[in-house]
Coordinates of C-alpha atoms and ligand atoms in Angstrom, one line a residue:
M1 CA 0.0 0.0 0.0
K2 CA 2.9 2.3 0.5
H3 CA 3.7 2.2 -3.2
L4 CA 0.1 3.0 -4.0
L5 CA 0.0 5.8 -1.5
S6 CA 3.0 7.5 -2.9
L7 CA 1.6 7.1 -6.4
C8 CA -1.5 8.7 -5.1
F9 CA 0.5 11.6 -3.8
T10 CA 2.1 12.0 -7.2
L11 CA -1.2 12.0 -8.9
L12 CA -2.6 14.5 -6.4
L13 CA 0.3 16.8 -7.3
L14 CA 0.2 16.3 -11.0
C15 CA -3.5 15.9 -11.5
P16 CA -5.2 18.4 -9.3
L17 CA -8.2 18.3 -11.5
L18 CA -8.8 14.7 -10.6
L19 CA -9.3 15.5 -6.9
Q20 CA -10.7 18.9 -6.6
E21 CA -12.1 18.8 -3.1
T22 CA -9.3 16.8 -1.2
T23 CA -7.1 18.7 1.1
S24 CA -5.8 16.3 3.8
I25 CA -4.7 13.0 2.5
S26 CA -4.2 9.7 4.2
E27 CA -5.0 6.1 3.3
E28 CA -8.3 6.5 5.3
N29 CA -9.5 9.6 3.6
M30 CA -8.1 8.9 0.2
P31 CA -11.0 9.5 -2.3
A32 CA -12.8 6.3 -2.8
R33 CA -12.9 6.9 -6.5
L34 CA -9.2 6.9 -6.9
L35 CA -8.6 4.0 -4.4
A36 CA -11.0 1.9 -6.3
K37 CA -9.3 2.6 -9.6
L38 CA -5.9 1.8 -8.2
Q39 CA -7.0 -1.4 -6.5
V40 CA -8.9 -2.7 -9.5
A41 CA -5.8 -2.8 -11.7
P42 CA -2.8 -2.8 -9.4
N43 CA -0.5 -4.1 -12.2
A44 CA -1.6 -1.7 -14.9
P45 CA 1.0 0.8 -16.2
C46 CA 1.2 3.7 -13.7
P47 CA 0.0 6.9 -15.2
S48 CA 2.8 9.4 -14.4
A49 CA 3.8 12.9 -15.3
S50 CA 5.8 11.7 -18.3
S51 CA 2.8 10.4 -20.1
I52 CA 0.6 13.5 -19.8
K53 CA 0.7 15.1 -23.2
N54 CA -1.5 18.0 -22.3
N55 CA -3.7 19.4 -19.7
G56 CA -6.4 21.4 -21.4
R57 CA -4.4 23.7 -23.8
V58 CA -1.1 23.3 -22.0
F59 CA 1.1 20.9 -24.0
Y60 CA 4.0 19.0 -22.4
P61 CA 6.8 17.9 -24.7
I62 CA 7.8 15.4 -21.9
G63 CA 4.5 13.6 -22.6
Y64 CA 5.6 13.2 -26.2
G65 CA 8.9 11.5 -25.2
A66 CA 11.1 14.5 -24.8
D67 CA 13.9 13.8 -22.3
P68 CA 14.1 16.6 -19.7
T69 CA 17.5 15.3 -18.5
G70 CA 19.1 16.3 -21.8
A71 CA 20.6 12.9 -22.3
N72 CA 18.5 11.9 -25.3
E73 CA 17.5 13.7 -28.5
S74 CA 14.2 15.5 -28.1
S75 CA 13.5 17.4 -31.3
D76 CA 10.9 15.1 -32.7
A77 CA 9.0 14.9 -29.5
I78 CA 9.0 18.7 -29.2
L79 CA 7.9 19.0 -32.8
Q80 CA 5.0 16.6 -32.2
A81 CA 3.9 18.6 -29.2
L82 CA 4.0 21.7 -31.3
N83 CA 2.0 20.0 -34.0
D84 CA -0.8 19.0 -31.6
A85 CA -0.8 22.4 -30.0
F86 CA -1.1 24.1 -33.4
N87 CA -4.0 21.9 -34.3
V88 CA -6.1 23.3 -31.5
Q89 CA -8.9 25.1 -33.2
S90 CA -10.6 28.3 -32.2
G91 CA -12.0 29.2 -35.6
L92 CA -10.6 32.6 -35.1
E93 CA -7.9 34.5 -36.9
L94 CA -5.5 37.2 -35.9
L95 CA -4.0 38.7 -39.1
P96 CA -5.5 37.1 -42.2
G97 CA -4.1 33.6 -42.5
V98 CA -2.8 33.5 -38.9
K99 CA -4.7 31.1 -36.7
D100 CA -5.6 32.5 -33.3
L101 CA -4.7 29.5 -31.1
G102 CA -6.3 31.1 -28.1
G103 CA -3.2 31.2 -25.9
V104 CA -2.1 27.6 -26.2
I105 CA 1.0 26.9 -24.1
I106 CA 4.0 24.7 -24.9
D107 CA 5.4 24.0 -21.4
F108 CA 8.9 22.7 -21.1
Q109 CA 8.4 22.0 -17.4
G110 CA 11.9 23.1 -16.5
G111 CA 13.4 20.4 -18.7
N112 CA 16.7 20.5 -20.4
Y113 CA 16.3 19.2 -24.0
K114 CA 18.9 18.2 -26.4
I115 CA 17.9 18.9 -30.0
S116 CA 19.6 18.0 -33.2
K117 CA 17.5 20.1 -35.6
P118 CA 15.7 23.5 -35.4
I119 CA 12.3 23.5 -33.9
R120 CA 10.5 25.2 -36.8
F121 CA 7.1 26.6 -36.4
P122 CA 4.7 26.0 -39.2
P123 CA 3.5 29.2 -40.8
G124 CA 0.1 30.8 -39.9
V125 CA 0.0 30.4 -36.1
G126 CA -0.5 33.0 -33.4
N127 CA -1.5 33.5 -29.8
V128 CA 0.9 30.9 -28.5
V129 CA 3.2 30.8 -25.4
V130 CA 6.4 28.7 -25.2
Q131 CA 7.8 28.6 -21.7
G132 CA 10.0 27.3 -19.0
G133 CA 13.0 25.2 -19.9
T134 CA 16.2 24.8 -21.8
L135 CA 16.9 23.9 -25.5
R136 CA 20.4 22.8 -26.2
A137 CA 21.9 22.1 -29.6
S138 CA 23.4 18.7 -29.9
D139 CA 26.8 18.3 -31.6
T140 CA 25.1 17.4 -34.8
F141 CA 22.9 20.5 -34.9
P142 CA 23.3 22.4 -38.2
S143 CA 25.7 25.3 -37.8
D144 CA 23.5 27.6 -39.9
G145 CA 20.4 26.7 -37.9
H146 CA 18.7 28.4 -35.0
L147 CA 17.2 26.4 -32.1
I148 CA 13.8 27.9 -32.8
E149 CA 12.9 29.1 -36.3
L150 CA 9.8 31.0 -37.4
W151 CA 10.0 31.0 -41.2
A152 CA 7.5 30.2 -43.9
P153 CA 8.6 28.7 -47.2
N154 CA 7.4 31.8 -48.9
S155 CA 9.6 34.1 -46.9
Q156 CA 12.7 35.4 -48.4
K157 CA 15.7 35.2 -46.2
L158 CA 18.0 38.2 -46.3
K159 CA 21.7 38.3 -46.7
R160 CA 23.9 39.2 -43.8
T161 CA 24.5 42.6 -45.3
D162 CA 21.0 43.5 -46.4
A163 CA 19.2 46.4 -44.8
I164 CA 15.5 47.0 -44.7
K165 CA 13.6 50.2 -45.0
I166 CA 10.2 51.5 -44.0
D167 CA 7.9 51.6 -47.0
R168 CA 7.4 55.3 -47.4
N169 CA 4.5 54.8 -49.8
Y170 CA 2.7 53.0 -47.1
V171 CA 3.6 55.6 -44.4
F172 CA 2.7 58.6 -46.5
N173 CA 0.1 57.5 -48.9
G174 CA -1.7 54.9 -46.8
V175 CA -1.2 52.3 -49.5
K176 CA -0.6 49.0 -47.9
D177 CA 2.0 46.9 -49.5
Q178 CA 0.0 43.8 -50.5
T179 CA 3.0 41.7 -51.2
A180 CA 4.3 41.8 -47.6
K181 CA 2.9 38.9 -45.7
T182 CA 2.9 38.2 -42.0
Y183 CA 3.1 34.5 -41.1
Y184 CA 3.3 34.5 -37.3
E185 CA 1.8 36.8 -34.8
D186 CA 1.6 37.1 -31.0
I187 CA 4.0 34.3 -30.1
T188 CA 5.7 34.6 -26.7
F189 CA 8.9 32.9 -25.6
R190 CA 9.4 33.3 -21.9
D191 CA 11.8 31.8 -19.3
V192 CA 13.6 29.7 -21.9
L193 CA 17.4 29.2 -22.1
F194 CA 18.7 28.8 -25.6
D195 CA 22.1 27.1 -25.6
S196 CA 23.3 26.9 -29.2
G197 CA 26.4 24.8 -28.2
F198 CA 28.6 26.8 -30.5
R199 CA 26.6 25.6 -33.4
G200 CA 24.3 28.2 -35.0
G201 CA 22.0 30.6 -33.2
G202 CA 19.1 30.9 -30.8
I203 CA 15.9 32.3 -32.4
F204 CA 15.3 33.2 -36.0
V205 CA 12.1 35.2 -36.7
I206 CA 11.1 36.2 -40.2
D207 CA 8.0 38.1 -41.5
S208 CA 6.3 38.1 -38.2
A209 CA 4.5 40.7 -36.1
R210 CA 4.2 41.1 -32.3
I211 CA 6.6 38.4 -31.1
R212 CA 7.7 38.6 -27.5
I213 CA 11.1 37.2 -26.3
N214 CA 10.9 37.7 -22.6
N215 CA 13.1 36.7 -19.7
C216 CA 15.1 34.5 -21.9
F217 CA 18.8 33.6 -21.8
F218 CA 21.0 32.9 -24.9
L219 CA 24.4 31.2 -24.8
H220 CA 27.0 29.7 -27.1
F221 CA 25.7 31.1 -30.4
T222 CA 28.1 31.4 -33.2
T223 CA 25.8 33.3 -35.6
Q224 CA 23.1 35.3 -33.8
G225 CA 21.4 34.9 -30.5
I226 CA 18.3 36.4 -32.0
L227 CA 17.9 37.2 -35.7
V228 CA 14.8 39.0 -36.9
Q229 CA 14.2 39.7 -40.6
G230 CA 11.3 41.6 -42.0
G231 CA 8.1 42.0 -40.1
H232 CA 7.8 44.3 -37.1
E233 CA 7.2 44.7 -33.4
T234 CA 9.4 41.9 -32.0
F235 CA 9.8 42.9 -28.4
I236 CA 13.0 41.5 -26.7
S237 CA 12.9 42.3 -23.0
S238 CA 14.6 41.3 -19.8
C239 CA 17.0 38.9 -21.6
F240 CA 20.7 38.0 -21.2
L241 CA 22.8 37.1 -24.2
G242 CA 26.4 35.9 -24.4
Q243 CA 28.4 33.7 -26.5
R244 CA 30.5 32.5 -23.6
S245 CA 29.7 32.4 -19.9
T246 CA 31.6 35.2 -18.4
V247 CA 31.2 38.1 -16.0
G248 CA 33.7 40.2 -17.9
G249 CA 37.5 40.2 -18.2
D250 CA 37.4 36.9 -20.0
P251 CA 40.8 35.7 -21.2
G252 CA 39.2 34.6 -24.5
E253 CA 37.5 38.0 -25.1
R254 CA 39.5 38.7 -28.2
D255 CA 37.9 35.6 -29.8
F256 CA 34.3 36.5 -29.1
S257 CA 32.4 36.3 -32.3
G258 CA 28.8 36.3 -33.5
T259 CA 26.0 38.9 -33.0
A260 CA 23.8 38.8 -29.9
I261 CA 20.8 40.5 -31.5
D262 CA 20.5 41.2 -35.3
L263 CA 17.4 43.1 -36.3
A264 CA 16.9 43.4 -40.1
S265 CA 13.4 44.6 -39.3
N266 CA 11.4 47.7 -38.4
D267 CA 9.6 48.9 -35.3
N268 CA 11.1 46.6 -32.8
A269 CA 12.1 47.2 -29.2
I270 CA 15.0 45.9 -27.2
T271 CA 14.4 46.7 -23.6
D272 CA 16.4 45.9 -20.4
V273 CA 18.9 43.4 -21.9
T274 CA 22.5 42.6 -21.1
I275 CA 24.9 41.3 -23.6
F276 CA 27.9 39.8 -22.0
S277 CA 29.8 38.3 -24.9
A278 CA 29.6 38.6 -28.7
A279 CA 31.6 40.5 -31.4
I280 CA 28.6 42.7 -31.9
G281 CA 26.0 43.3 -29.2
V282 CA 23.1 44.8 -31.2
L283 CA 23.1 45.1 -35.0
L284 CA 20.3 47.3 -36.4
R285 CA 19.7 46.9 -40.1
G286 CA 16.1 48.2 -40.1
Q287 CA 14.3 51.4 -39.1
A288 CA 12.2 52.8 -36.3
N289 CA 13.8 50.5 -33.7
I290 CA 14.3 51.5 -30.1
V291 CA 17.1 50.2 -27.9
T292 CA 16.6 51.1 -24.3
G293 CA 18.2 49.9 -21.0
V294 CA 20.7 47.7 -22.8
H295 CA 24.1 47.0 -21.1
C296 CA 26.7 45.9 -23.6
Y297 CA 30.0 44.4 -22.4
N298 CA 30.2 42.0 -25.2
K299 CA 33.7 42.6 -26.7
A300 CA 35.8 45.6 -26.0
T301 CA 36.4 48.1 -28.7
A302 CA 40.1 47.6 -28.2
F303 CA 39.6 44.0 -29.3
G304 CA 37.5 45.0 -32.3
G305 CA 34.1 44.6 -30.7
I306 CA 31.0 46.9 -31.2
G307 CA 28.3 47.3 -28.6
I308 CA 25.6 48.7 -30.9
L309 CA 26.0 49.0 -34.7
V310 CA 23.5 51.0 -36.7
K311 CA 24.0 50.0 -40.3
L312 CA 23.5 52.1 -43.3
A313 CA 19.8 52.3 -43.7
D314 CA 19.2 55.8 -45.1
A315 CA 16.8 57.3 -42.6
A316 CA 17.6 55.0 -39.8
L317 CA 15.0 56.5 -37.5
T318 CA 16.6 54.8 -34.5
R319 CA 16.5 55.7 -30.8
I320 CA 19.2 54.5 -28.4
D321 CA 18.1 55.5 -24.9
N322 CA 19.4 54.8 -21.4
C323 CA 22.0 52.3 -22.5
Y324 CA 25.2 51.3 -20.7
L325 CA 28.2 50.9 -23.1
D326 CA 30.8 49.2 -21.1
Y327 CA 34.3 49.2 -22.8
T328 CA 32.5 48.8 -26.2
G329 CA 30.9 51.6 -28.2
I330 CA 28.3 52.6 -30.7
V331 CA 29.0 52.8 -34.4
L332 CA 26.5 54.8 -36.6
E333 CA 26.9 54.4 -40.3
D334 CA 25.7 57.5 -42.2
P335 CA 23.2 58.3 -39.4
V336 CA 19.9 59.8 -40.5
Q337 CA 17.5 60.6 -37.7
V338 CA 19.2 58.8 -34.9
H339 CA 19.0 59.8 -31.3
V340 CA 21.5 58.7 -28.6
T341 CA 20.6 60.0 -25.1
N342 CA 20.8 59.4 -21.4
G343 CA 23.6 56.8 -21.9
F344 CA 26.6 55.8 -19.8
F345 CA 29.8 55.1 -21.6
L346 CA 32.5 53.4 -19.6
G347 CA 36.2 52.5 -20.2
D348 CA 36.8 54.8 -23.2
A349 CA 33.6 53.6 -24.9
N350 CA 32.6 56.2 -27.5
I351 CA 30.5 56.8 -30.6
V352 CA 32.0 56.4 -34.0
L353 CA 30.3 58.2 -36.9
K354 CA 31.2 56.1 -39.9
S355 CA 30.9 57.6 -43.4
I356 CA 29.5 55.3 -46.1
K357 CA 28.2 57.9 -48.6
G358 CA 29.2 60.9 -46.5
R359 CA 25.7 61.8 -45.4
I360 CA 24.6 62.7 -41.9
S361 CA 21.3 64.2 -41.0
G362 CA 19.2 64.6 -37.9
L363 CA 21.6 63.2 -35.4
N364 CA 21.2 64.0 -31.7
I365 CA 23.7 62.8 -29.2
V366 CA 22.7 64.6 -26.0
E367 CA 22.9 64.1 -22.3
N368 CA 25.2 61.2 -22.0
M369 CA 28.1 60.6 -19.7
F370 CA 31.5 59.3 -20.7
N371 CA 34.2 57.9 -18.4
G372 CA 37.6 56.7 -19.5
S373 CA 41.3 56.9 -19.0
P374 CA 42.9 60.4 -18.8
A375 CA 46.1 58.9 -20.2
R376 CA 44.4 58.0 -23.4
N377 CA 42.0 60.9 -23.5
V378 CA 39.8 59.2 -26.1
P379 CA 37.4 61.5 -27.9
I380 CA 33.7 60.7 -27.1
I381 CA 32.8 61.1 -30.8
K382 CA 35.1 59.9 -33.6
L383 CA 34.7 60.4 -37.3
D384 CA 35.6 57.4 -39.5
G385 CA 35.8 58.8 -43.0
N386 CA 34.6 62.2 -44.4
F387 CA 31.1 63.5 -44.3
S388 CA 30.3 65.9 -47.1
N389 CA 26.5 66.2 -46.5
I390 CA 25.9 67.4 -42.9
D391 CA 22.6 68.6 -41.7
Q392 CA 21.0 69.0 -38.2
V393 CA 23.6 67.4 -36.1
V394 CA 23.3 68.2 -32.4
I395 CA 26.0 66.8 -30.1
E396 CA 25.7 68.7 -26.9
R397 CA 25.2 68.6 -23.1
N398 CA 27.3 65.5 -22.6
N399 CA 29.8 65.2 -19.8
V400 CA 33.2 63.5 -19.6
N401 CA 35.7 62.2 -17.1
G402 CA 39.0 61.2 -18.5
M403 CA 37.9 61.5 -22.1
S404 CA 38.0 64.3 -24.6
L405 CA 34.7 66.2 -25.0
K406 CA 33.4 66.7 -28.5
S407 CA 30.5 68.8 -29.5
T408 CA 28.8 70.5 -32.4
A409 CA 28.7 73.8 -30.4
G410 CA 31.2 75.6 -28.3
K411 CA 31.9 78.8 -26.3
L412 CA 35.3 80.3 -25.5
S413 CA 36.4 83.4 -23.7
V414 CA 39.8 84.6 -24.7
A415 CA 41.7 87.2 -22.6
G416 CA 44.4 89.2 -24.2
N417 CA 46.2 92.5 -24.4
G418 CA 46.8 93.6 -27.9
T419 CA 44.9 93.6 -31.2
K420 CA 44.2 90.0 -31.9
W421 CA 42.2 87.3 -30.0
V422 CA 42.2 83.7 -31.3
A423 CA 39.4 81.3 -30.2
D424 CA 40.4 77.9 -31.2
F425 CA 37.5 75.4 -31.3
S426 CA 39.3 72.7 -33.2
P427 CA 39.8 70.5 -30.1
I428 CA 36.1 70.4 -29.3
L429 CA 34.2 70.6 -32.6
V430 CA 33.2 67.3 -34.2
F431 CA 33.5 68.2 -37.8
P432 CA 36.7 69.7 -39.2
N433 CA 36.7 73.2 -40.7
R434 CA 33.1 73.8 -40.3
I435 CA 31.4 76.6 -38.4
S436 CA 27.9 77.4 -39.4
H437 CA 27.2 80.2 -36.9
F438 CA 29.2 82.4 -34.7
Q439 CA 28.6 85.2 -32.3
Y440 CA 31.2 87.3 -30.5
S441 CA 31.5 90.2 -28.2
M442 CA 34.4 92.2 -26.6
Y443 CA 34.7 93.3 -23.0
V444 CA 37.4 96.0 -22.7
K445 CA 38.8 96.1 -19.2
G446 CA 40.1 99.0 -17.2
L447 CA 39.6 102.7 -17.1
P448 CA 39.5 105.2 -18.7
R449 CA 36.8 103.6 -20.8
V450 CA 37.7 103.3 -24.5
F451 CA 35.5 102.4 -27.4
V452 CA 37.1 100.0 -29.8
A453 CA 36.3 98.9 -33.3
Y454 CA 36.7 95.1 -33.6
E455 CA 35.6 92.4 -35.9
V456 CA 36.0 88.8 -36.9
T457 CA 38.8 88.5 -39.5
N458 CA 39.0 84.7 -40.0
V459 CA 36.7 81.6 -39.4
S460 CA 38.9 78.8 -40.9
D461 CA 39.8 75.4 -39.5
N462 CA 37.4 75.9 -36.6
V463 CA 39.3 78.9 -35.3
V464 CA 37.7 82.3 -34.9
V465 CA 40.0 85.3 -35.0
V466 CA 38.9 88.7 -33.7
E467 CA 41.0 91.8 -34.3
S468 CA 40.7 95.4 -33.0
D469 CA 41.8 98.7 -34.4
R470 CA 44.0 99.4 -31.4
A471 CA 45.7 97.6 -28.6
V472 CA 43.5 97.0 -25.6
T473 CA 43.2 94.6 -22.7
A474 CA 40.0 92.8 -23.3
V475 CA 38.1 89.5 -23.0
V476 CA 36.6 88.3 -26.3
S477 CA 33.7 85.8 -26.0
V478 CA 32.9 83.6 -29.0
A479 CA 30.1 81.1 -29.4
V480 CA 30.0 78.8 -32.5
D481 CA 28.0 75.9 -33.7
Q482 CA 28.1 73.4 -36.5
Y483 CA 24.4 72.8 -36.9
N484 CA 22.8 73.3 -40.3
M485 CA 19.1 73.5 -39.7
V486 CA 16.5 72.9 -42.2
G487 CA 16.3 75.7 -44.8
E488 CA 19.8 76.9 -44.1
G489 CA 21.3 75.0 -46.9
N490 CA 24.9 74.0 -46.6
F491 CA 26.3 77.4 -45.7
V492 CA 29.6 77.0 -44.0
M493 CA 31.9 79.9 -43.1
Ligands
NAG501 C1 17.3 7.4 -23.6 O1 17.2 6.6 -24.7 C2 17.5 5.2 -24.4 C3 17.5 4.4 -25.7 O2 16.4 4.7 -26.5 C4 16.5 4.7 -23.4 O3 16.8 3.4 -23.0 C5 16.6 5.6 -22.2 O4 15.6 5.3 -21.2 C6 16.4 7.1 -22.5 N1 16.6 7.9 -21.4 C7 15.7 8.8 -21.0 C8 16.1 9.6 -19.8 O5 14.7 9.1 -21.6
NAG502 C1 38.7 63.1 -46.7 O1 38.9 64.2 -47.4 C2 40.2 64.7 -47.5 C3 40.2 66.0 -48.2 O2 39.0 66.6 -48.3 C4 41.1 63.7 -48.2 O3 42.4 64.1 -48.3 C5 41.0 62.4 -47.5 O4 41.6 61.4 -48.2 C6 39.5 61.9 -47.3 N1 39.5 60.8 -46.5 C7 38.7 59.7 -46.8 C8 38.7 58.6 -45.9 O5 37.9 59.7 -47.7
NAG503 C1 49.4 95.7 -22.3 O1 50.5 95.8 -23.2 C2 51.1 97.1 -23.2 C3 52.1 97.1 -24.3 O2 52.7 95.9 -24.5 C4 51.7 97.3 -21.8 O3 52.2 98.6 -21.8 C5 50.6 97.2 -20.8 O4 51.1 97.3 -19.5 C6 49.9 95.9 -20.9 N1 48.8 95.9 -20.0 C7 48.5 94.9 -19.2 C8 47.3 95.0 -18.3 O5 49.1 93.8 -19.2
NAG504 C1 42.6 82.2 -42.1 O1 43.3 81.3 -41.4 C2 43.8 80.2 -42.1 C3 44.6 79.3 -41.2 O2 43.8 79.1 -40.0 C4 44.8 80.7 -43.2 O3 45.3 79.6 -43.9 C5 44.1 81.7 -44.0 O4 45.1 82.3 -44.9 C6 43.5 82.8 -43.2 N1 42.8 83.7 -44.0 C7 42.9 85.0 -44.0 C8 42.1 85.8 -44.9 O5 43.7 85.5 -43.2

């Protein structure tokens, strides 16, 4: 009876629906219904947790034979569980062609599953939750695969270098692009660890809308932790991503490779995420994305790493807000409408403006703090290549400690005794030989009061020269900026 009693306990724990009213359990008050059942067929196979395929609309891969110890291959079992879950019917649709599965749950029950092939979702499913366990690539997992893949046969995969743009006809004329199709909608991945075993990536999402990747952990990817192509509104939040397990200062940091998050897609949000190892932390190849609360210490700039790379996308429309760039910086290629604000840059981390076609427009880098080594005095903004088309660039109100402040505006007061005052802004201004506006004034010291004729005589190479018609002891104040605001054309002194 001991054996039956413990089985009964197991059943009570696992099948609360069987025994709704029971609270205190002993042999005496064990529900007659259950006792009878157990005594009728004592040698029948025991129903156990591992044979339960589903409870209502919660599906358990273990019930399909998945091995939660990680010893045996589980991909077929997981795919079967998915298949059953996706055949649940509600008769409803989300977007046209996307079945609303009513919130069906694939529950990994805290298991650790070894898989040898990607778990690919069939197209046309939505309102699904995948939760609570670990997927690990086996050593035969395809190195170009991702542990979870959401792609439809009709979707076109992009190349690594492709960028994607907002359809302006759609935005401005309200004409929806009928050729763009969305195959997945409202799929949530939560509390899942994705271990790619140095073979391939974590999640690949293509032509999808409103996908949540929440409280997940990504390890050992060689390609991408998360790759999103096309579609929009993938929300990645409260996640940790790293190629190798480290808390920083890893002796192998030089060799970190792969990209933690690669978004070739529009309108996505990355929120409260830490990237602890990868060659590139976040790669943005689409538009209208927001990156907020992201801490990158993936691979130091000194070793060739990049925290956040905003690729050429002509009107990138990107906001990077409240991020912590920790020994690795931000690279913006031909930035057009990009905002970097409220950031913390540590360990000489800075922002590189990289010229591809030489255009830069609508860039705000404001209210960030930068901290580095005084011995190196690294500039907070660095130009990589020449920009010939510069418009609306505001880099201001940042502060530094141990780094060289750069700005698109400056003020200097120059004291002197004579006829010439030289205000040299070249150490602070971002762009060489470019002053769009200046203002100046002279304060002549001492008595008797004299009135002096003075004027600006040269505004070259970011140096403003003021000269007077007679020698005086005076302070000359000069304010300059490098903005070109709309309608001002490209007038440069
Ligand atoms: C793993 O597979 C072997 C062979 O099929 C089987 O004997 C064993 O019970 C399985 N282990 C688990 C934990 O499922
Ligand atoms: C930038 O322009 C200067 C002169 O305008 C030229 O000498 C230099 O080679 C250019 N650099 C690059 C990287 O194009
Ligand atoms: C300014 O320069 C003149 C001529 O060199 C000198 O006579 C005068 O004392 C100087 N004034 C001050 C305040 O240094
Ligand atoms: C202005 O200054 C630059 C060097 O800063 C010099 O090359 C140029 O000749 C000066 N122009 C005039 C008009 O003095």
